[in-house]
């Protein structure tokens, strides 16, 4: 693996570990108005990202972009709606109706959606290894769901969260090359705030508005700084380096991190069936990730060979051609002798 792939793998793993841990911690803000809490979180995250970009302009890329195009703005709006506003609303709803391990495992199946959707969008066929890995993950998810508790609302909300997670990465990947990780994160967070505020007003949530408790304030601050600013920047940077299909496999770390944090938070070891299910999911995802990274290396090797071949061809075409009637001293002697 080259330096970019190693860096991308480390960043994606780091971002997904934060997400997995945050799934369990988010249970501590279930009593606070959901839409209002998320609006506060994303408003703070957008302000922090704007300050970061102002202090370190180079984070915006070598050619800073003042504003997105209409197409990019539409994609960023979709990222904010599906990946932020709806994602977190469904996530908190799922946690209110299901165990954290069940929710984390369902969301952890996102790499399969990305690995399968990525080729299909390009008109290619998904790799057979990924299809087999999908079957392993489905088996592990069934074990976790069968051992954990979740009603119909919780399972439906968890599946909706999974769809939002897949859409989040697919949409963001389209605008990352020009806008960069910091700007994509900043615009997405800023666009999510009015959506959540409007939803809070429409549902009458603002009538129940109150000051958060100390614990709720700390969790919302953590979600704004770590899960949004830090995890977003790590994930988007890794996504740009690896591509959707390869980066997506690292979301398999979500259920592992969720189960670990839930065990520490609840001071209770998970049951054997839940632990087995999570390990089966992790094994399937890691096996799929190994194949994806092998393909990444093969693609990189082919690209390097093509670049060398193109360079050699260009070099040979630039060599001066000897005139047909070049009279070097040797040839002159041969002619006269």
Coordinates of C-alpha atoms in Angstrom, one line a residue:
X1 CA 0.0 0.0 0.0
X2 CA 1.3 3.5 -0.8
X3 CA 1.3 6.4 1.6
X4 CA -2.1 7.8 0.5
X5 CA -3.9 4.5 1.0
X6 CA -2.3 4.0 4.4
X7 CA -3.3 7.5 5.5
X8 CA -6.8 7.1 4.1
X9 CA -7.2 3.8 5.9
X10 CA -6.1 5.3 9.2
X11 CA -8.3 8.3 8.8
X12 CA -11.4 6.3 7.9
X13 CA -10.8 3.9 10.7
X14 CA -10.5 6.8 13.2
X15 CA -13.6 8.5 12.0
X16 CA -15.7 5.3 12.2
X17 CA -14.4 4.5 15.7
X18 CA -15.7 7.9 16.8
X19 CA -19.0 7.3 15.1
X20 CA -19.4 3.8 16.7
X21 CA -18.7 5.2 20.2
X22 CA -21.0 8.1 19.6
X23 CA -23.9 5.8 18.9
X24 CA -24.0 4.5 22.4
X25 CA -23.2 7.9 24.0
X26 CA -26.1 9.5 22.1
X27 CA -28.5 7.7 24.4
X28 CA -27.7 10.3 27.1
X29 CA -29.5 13.0 25.1
X30 CA -32.7 11.1 24.3
X31 CA -34.6 13.1 26.9
X32 CA -33.6 16.4 25.3
X33 CA -35.6 17.8 22.3
X34 CA -34.0 15.8 19.4
X35 CA -34.3 18.4 16.6
X36 CA -33.3 21.3 18.8
X37 CA -30.3 19.5 20.2
X38 CA -29.1 18.5 16.7
X39 CA -29.6 22.1 15.4
X40 CA -27.4 23.4 18.3
X41 CA -24.8 20.8 17.6
X42 CA -24.5 21.5 13.9
X43 CA -24.5 25.3 14.4
X44 CA -21.5 25.0 16.8
X45 CA -19.8 22.6 14.4
X46 CA -20.3 25.0 11.4
X47 CA -18.8 27.9 13.4
X48 CA -15.8 25.8 14.5
X49 CA -15.2 24.7 10.9
X50 CA -15.5 28.3 9.6
X51 CA -13.0 29.4 12.2
X52 CA -10.6 26.6 11.3
X53 CA -10.8 27.5 7.7
X54 CA -10.1 31.2 8.5
X55 CA -7.2 30.4 10.7
X56 CA -5.7 27.9 8.3
X57 CA -6.7 28.8 4.7
X58 CA -4.5 26.0 3.3
X59 CA -7.0 23.5 4.6
X60 CA -9.3 24.8 1.9
X61 CA -7.0 23.4 -0.8
X62 CA -4.5 24.9 -3.1
X63 CA -7.2 26.8 -5.0
X64 CA -9.7 28.1 -2.4
X65 CA -13.3 28.2 -3.5
X66 CA -15.4 31.1 -2.3
X67 CA -18.8 29.5 -2.9
X68 CA -20.1 26.2 -4.4
X69 CA -21.8 26.0 -7.8
X70 CA -25.5 25.4 -8.1
X71 CA -25.0 21.7 -8.6
X72 CA -22.6 21.5 -5.7
X73 CA -25.1 23.4 -3.5
X74 CA -27.8 21.0 -4.4
X75 CA -25.6 18.0 -3.5
X76 CA -24.5 19.7 -0.3
X77 CA -28.2 20.3 0.6
X78 CA -28.8 16.6 0.0
X79 CA -25.8 15.7 2.2
X80 CA -27.2 18.0 5.0
X81 CA -30.7 16.6 4.7
X82 CA -29.9 12.9 4.4
X83 CA -26.5 12.6 6.1
X84 CA -27.0 15.0 9.0
X85 CA -30.6 16.1 9.8
X86 CA -32.4 12.9 8.9
X87 CA -29.6 10.6 9.8
X88 CA -29.4 11.8 13.4
X89 CA -33.1 12.1 13.9
X90 CA -33.5 8.5 12.8
X91 CA -30.5 7.4 14.8
X92 CA -31.9 8.9 18.1
X93 CA -35.3 7.4 17.3
X94 CA -33.8 4.0 16.7
X95 CA -31.9 4.2 20.0
X96 CA -35.1 5.0 21.8
X97 CA -36.7 1.8 20.5
X98 CA -33.7 -0.6 20.2
X99 CA -30.4 -1.6 21.9
X100 CA -27.4 0.4 20.9
X101 CA -25.7 -2.8 19.6
X102 CA -28.6 -3.5 17.3
X103 CA -28.5 0.0 15.9
X104 CA -24.7 0.1 15.6
X105 CA -24.7 -3.3 13.8
X106 CA -27.3 -2.2 11.3
X107 CA -25.5 1.1 10.6
X108 CA -22.3 -0.9 10.4
X109 CA -23.6 -2.6 7.2
X110 CA -23.1 0.7 5.3
X111 CA -19.8 -0.5 3.6
X112 CA -21.8 -3.2 1.8
X113 CA -24.2 -0.6 0.4
X114 CA -21.3 1.6 -0.6
X115 CA -19.3 -1.3 -2.1
X116 CA -22.3 -2.5 -4.1
X117 CA -23.7 0.9 -5.0
X118 CA -20.3 2.3 -6.1
X119 CA -19.8 0.0 -9.1
X120 CA -23.5 0.0 -10.0
X121 CA -23.5 3.8 -10.3
X122 CA -20.6 3.5 -12.8
X123 CA -22.3 0.7 -14.7
X124 CA -19.9 -2.0 -13.4
X125 CA -20.6 -5.3 -11.7
X126 CA -19.8 -5.6 -8.0
X127 CA -17.0 -8.0 -7.0
X128 CA -18.1 -11.5 -6.0
X129 CA -16.1 -11.2 -2.8
X130 CA -18.2 -8.3 -1.7
X131 CA -21.4 -10.2 -2.4
X132 CA -20.2 -13.0 -0.2
X133 CA -19.1 -10.5 2.5
X134 CA -22.7 -9.1 2.4
X135 CA -24.1 -12.5 3.2
X136 CA -21.7 -12.8 6.2
X137 CA -22.8 -9.4 7.5
X138 CA -26.5 -10.2 7.1
X139 CA -25.9 -13.4 9.2
X140 CA -24.1 -11.4 11.9
X141 CA -26.8 -8.7 11.9
X142 CA -29.4 -11.3 12.4
X143 CA -27.6 -12.8 15.4
X144 CA -27.3 -9.3 17.0
X145 CA -30.9 -8.4 16.3
X146 CA -32.1 -11.8 17.6
X147 CA -30.2 -11.5 20.8
X148 CA -30.9 -7.8 21.4
X149 CA -34.2 -6.0 21.8
X150 CA -35.8 -3.8 19.0
X151 CA -39.3 -3.1 18.1
X152 CA -40.6 -2.4 14.6
X153 CA -40.0 1.3 14.9
X154 CA -36.5 0.8 16.1
X155 CA -35.6 -1.6 13.3
X156 CA -37.2 0.7 10.7
X157 CA -35.4 3.7 12.0
X158 CA -32.1 1.8 12.1
X159 CA -32.5 0.8 8.5
X160 CA -33.4 4.4 7.5
X161 CA -30.2 5.4 9.3
X162 CA -28.2 2.9 7.2
X163 CA -29.7 4.4 4.0
X164 CA -28.8 7.9 5.1
X165 CA -25.3 6.8 5.9
X166 CA -24.7 5.3 2.5
X167 CA -26.2 8.4 0.7
X168 CA -24.1 10.7 2.9
X169 CA -20.8 9.2 1.5
X170 CA -22.0 8.8 -2.1
X171 CA -23.2 12.4 -2.3
X172 CA -20.2 13.9 -0.5
X173 CA -17.8 12.1 -2.8
X174 CA -19.1 14.0 -5.7
X175 CA -18.1 17.4 -4.3
X176 CA -15.0 16.6 -2.3
X177 CA -12.5 17.0 -5.2
X178 CA -13.2 20.7 -5.7
X179 CA -14.4 21.9 -2.3
X180 CA -12.2 19.7 0.1
X181 CA -13.1 18.1 3.4
X182 CA -13.3 21.3 5.5
X183 CA -15.7 23.1 3.2
X184 CA -17.9 20.1 2.6
X185 CA -18.2 19.6 6.3
X186 CA -18.8 23.3 7.0
X187 CA -21.5 23.8 4.3
X188 CA -23.2 20.6 5.2
X189 CA -23.5 21.5 8.9
X190 CA -24.6 25.1 8.1
X191 CA -27.3 23.9 5.7
X192 CA -28.6 21.3 8.3
X193 CA -29.3 24.0 10.9
X194 CA -32.3 25.7 9.2
X195 CA -33.7 22.3 8.3
X196 CA -33.7 21.1 11.9
X197 CA -35.0 24.5 13.2
X198 CA -37.9 24.4 10.7
X199 CA -38.7 20.8 11.7
X200 CA -38.6 21.7 15.3
X201 CA -41.1 24.5 14.8
X202 CA -43.3 22.3 12.6
X203 CA -43.5 19.6 15.2
X204 CA -44.0 21.9 18.1
X205 CA -40.8 20.8 19.7
X206 CA -39.8 24.4 20.5
X207 CA -42.7 24.7 23.0
X208 CA -40.8 22.2 25.1
X209 CA -37.5 24.0 24.8
X210 CA -35.4 24.0 27.9
X211 CA -31.8 24.4 29.0
X212 CA -29.8 21.1 28.7
X213 CA -28.6 19.5 31.8
X214 CA -24.8 19.4 32.5
X215 CA -24.6 15.8 31.1
X216 CA -26.7 16.7 28.0
X217 CA -24.6 19.8 27.3
X218 CA -21.4 17.8 27.6
X219 CA -22.7 15.1 25.2
X220 CA -23.9 17.7 22.7
X221 CA -20.5 19.4 22.9
X222 CA -18.8 16.1 22.3
X223 CA -21.0 15.4 19.3
X224 CA -20.3 18.8 17.8
X225 CA -16.5 18.7 18.2
X226 CA -15.6 15.0 18.0
X227 CA -18.4 13.3 16.0
X228 CA -18.9 16.2 13.6
X229 CA -15.8 18.3 13.2
X230 CA -13.1 15.7 13.9
X231 CA -14.9 12.6 12.5
X232 CA -16.2 14.4 9.5
X233 CA -12.7 15.8 8.5
X234 CA -11.1 12.4 9.1
X235 CA -13.8 10.5 7.1
X236 CA -14.0 13.0 4.2
X237 CA -10.2 13.1 3.8
X238 CA -9.9 9.4 3.9
X239 CA -12.9 9.1 1.5
X240 CA -11.1 11.4 -1.0
X241 CA -7.9 9.4 -0.7
X242 CA -9.4 5.9 -1.0
X243 CA -12.6 6.4 -3.0
X244 CA -16.2 5.4 -1.9
X245 CA -15.9 1.6 -2.3
X246 CA -12.7 1.2 -0.5
X247 CA -13.3 3.7 2.3
X248 CA -16.8 2.4 2.9
X249 CA -15.5 -0.9 4.1
X250 CA -14.1 0.8 7.2
X251 CA -17.6 1.6 8.5
X252 CA -17.5 -2.1 9.6
X253 CA -15.7 -0.8 12.7
X254 CA -18.9 1.0 13.8
X255 CA -20.6 -2.0 15.5
X256 CA -17.4 -3.1 17.2
X257 CA -16.9 0.4 18.7
X258 CA -20.6 0.7 19.6
X259 CA -20.5 -2.6 21.5
X260 CA -17.3 -1.7 23.3
X261 CA -18.5 1.7 24.4
X262 CA -21.9 0.4 25.4
X263 CA -20.2 -2.3 27.6
X264 CA -18.2 0.3 29.4
X265 CA -21.1 2.8 29.7
X266 CA -23.5 0.1 31.1
X267 CA -20.8 -1.6 33.1
X268 CA -22.1 -4.9 31.7
X269 CA -20.5 -7.4 29.4
X270 CA -22.6 -8.1 26.2
X271 CA -24.2 -11.5 25.8
X272 CA -22.5 -14.3 23.9
X273 CA -24.9 -14.1 21.0
X274 CA -24.5 -10.4 20.6
X275 CA -20.8 -10.6 20.8
X276 CA -20.7 -13.4 18.3
X277 CA -23.0 -11.5 15.9
X278 CA -20.8 -8.4 16.0
X279 CA -17.7 -10.5 15.5
X280 CA -19.3 -12.2 12.5
X281 CA -20.1 -8.8 11.1
X282 CA -16.6 -7.5 11.7
X283 CA -15.1 -10.7 10.1
X284 CA -17.3 -10.3 7.0
X285 CA -16.4 -6.6 6.6
X286 CA -12.7 -7.1 7.2
X287 CA -12.7 -9.9 4.6
X288 CA -14.4 -7.6 2.2
X289 CA -12.1 -4.8 3.1
X290 CA -9.0 -7.0 2.4
X291 CA -10.3 -7.7 -1.1
X292 CA -11.2 -4.1 -1.7
X293 CA -7.7 -2.9 -0.6
X294 CA -6.1 -5.6 -2.8
X295 CA -8.1 -4.2 -5.7
X296 CA -6.9 -0.7 -4.7
X297 CA -3.3 -1.8 -4.8
X298 CA -3.8 -3.6 -8.2
X299 CA -5.4 -0.4 -9.6
X300 CA -2.6 1.7 -8.3
X301 CA 0.0 -0.7 -9.8
X302 CA -1.7 -0.7 -13.2
X303 CA -1.9 3.1 -13.1
X304 CA 1.9 3.3 -12.3
X305 CA 2.7 1.0 -15.2
X306 CA 0.6 3.0 -17.6
X307 CA 2.3 6.2 -16.4
X308 CA 5.7 4.7 -17.0
X309 CA 4.7 3.4 -20.4
X310 CA 3.4 6.8 -21.4
X311 CA 6.6 8.5 -20.1
X312 CA 8.8 6.0 -22.0
X313 CA 6.8 6.6 -25.2
X314 CA 7.0 10.3 -24.8
X315 CA 10.7 10.1 -24.2
X316 CA 11.4 8.0 -27.2
X317 CA 9.3 10.3 -29.4
X318 CA 11.4 13.3 -28.3
X319 CA 14.7 11.7 -29.3
X320 CA 16.2 13.4 -32.4
X321 CA 16.1 11.2 -35.5
X322 CA 19.4 10.9 -37.4
X323 CA 19.1 12.2 -41.0
X324 CA 19.2 9.5 -43.6
X325 CA 22.1 11.1 -45.3
X326 CA 24.2 12.0 -42.2
X327 CA 27.8 11.9 -43.3
X328 CA 29.7 11.0 -40.0
X329 CA 33.5 10.7 -40.3
X330 CA 33.2 6.9 -40.3
X331 CA 30.7 6.8 -43.1
X332 CA 32.8 9.3 -45.1
X333 CA 35.8 7.0 -44.8
X334 CA 33.8 4.0 -45.8
X335 CA 32.6 5.9 -48.9
X336 CA 36.0 7.2 -49.9
X337 CA 37.9 4.1 -49.0

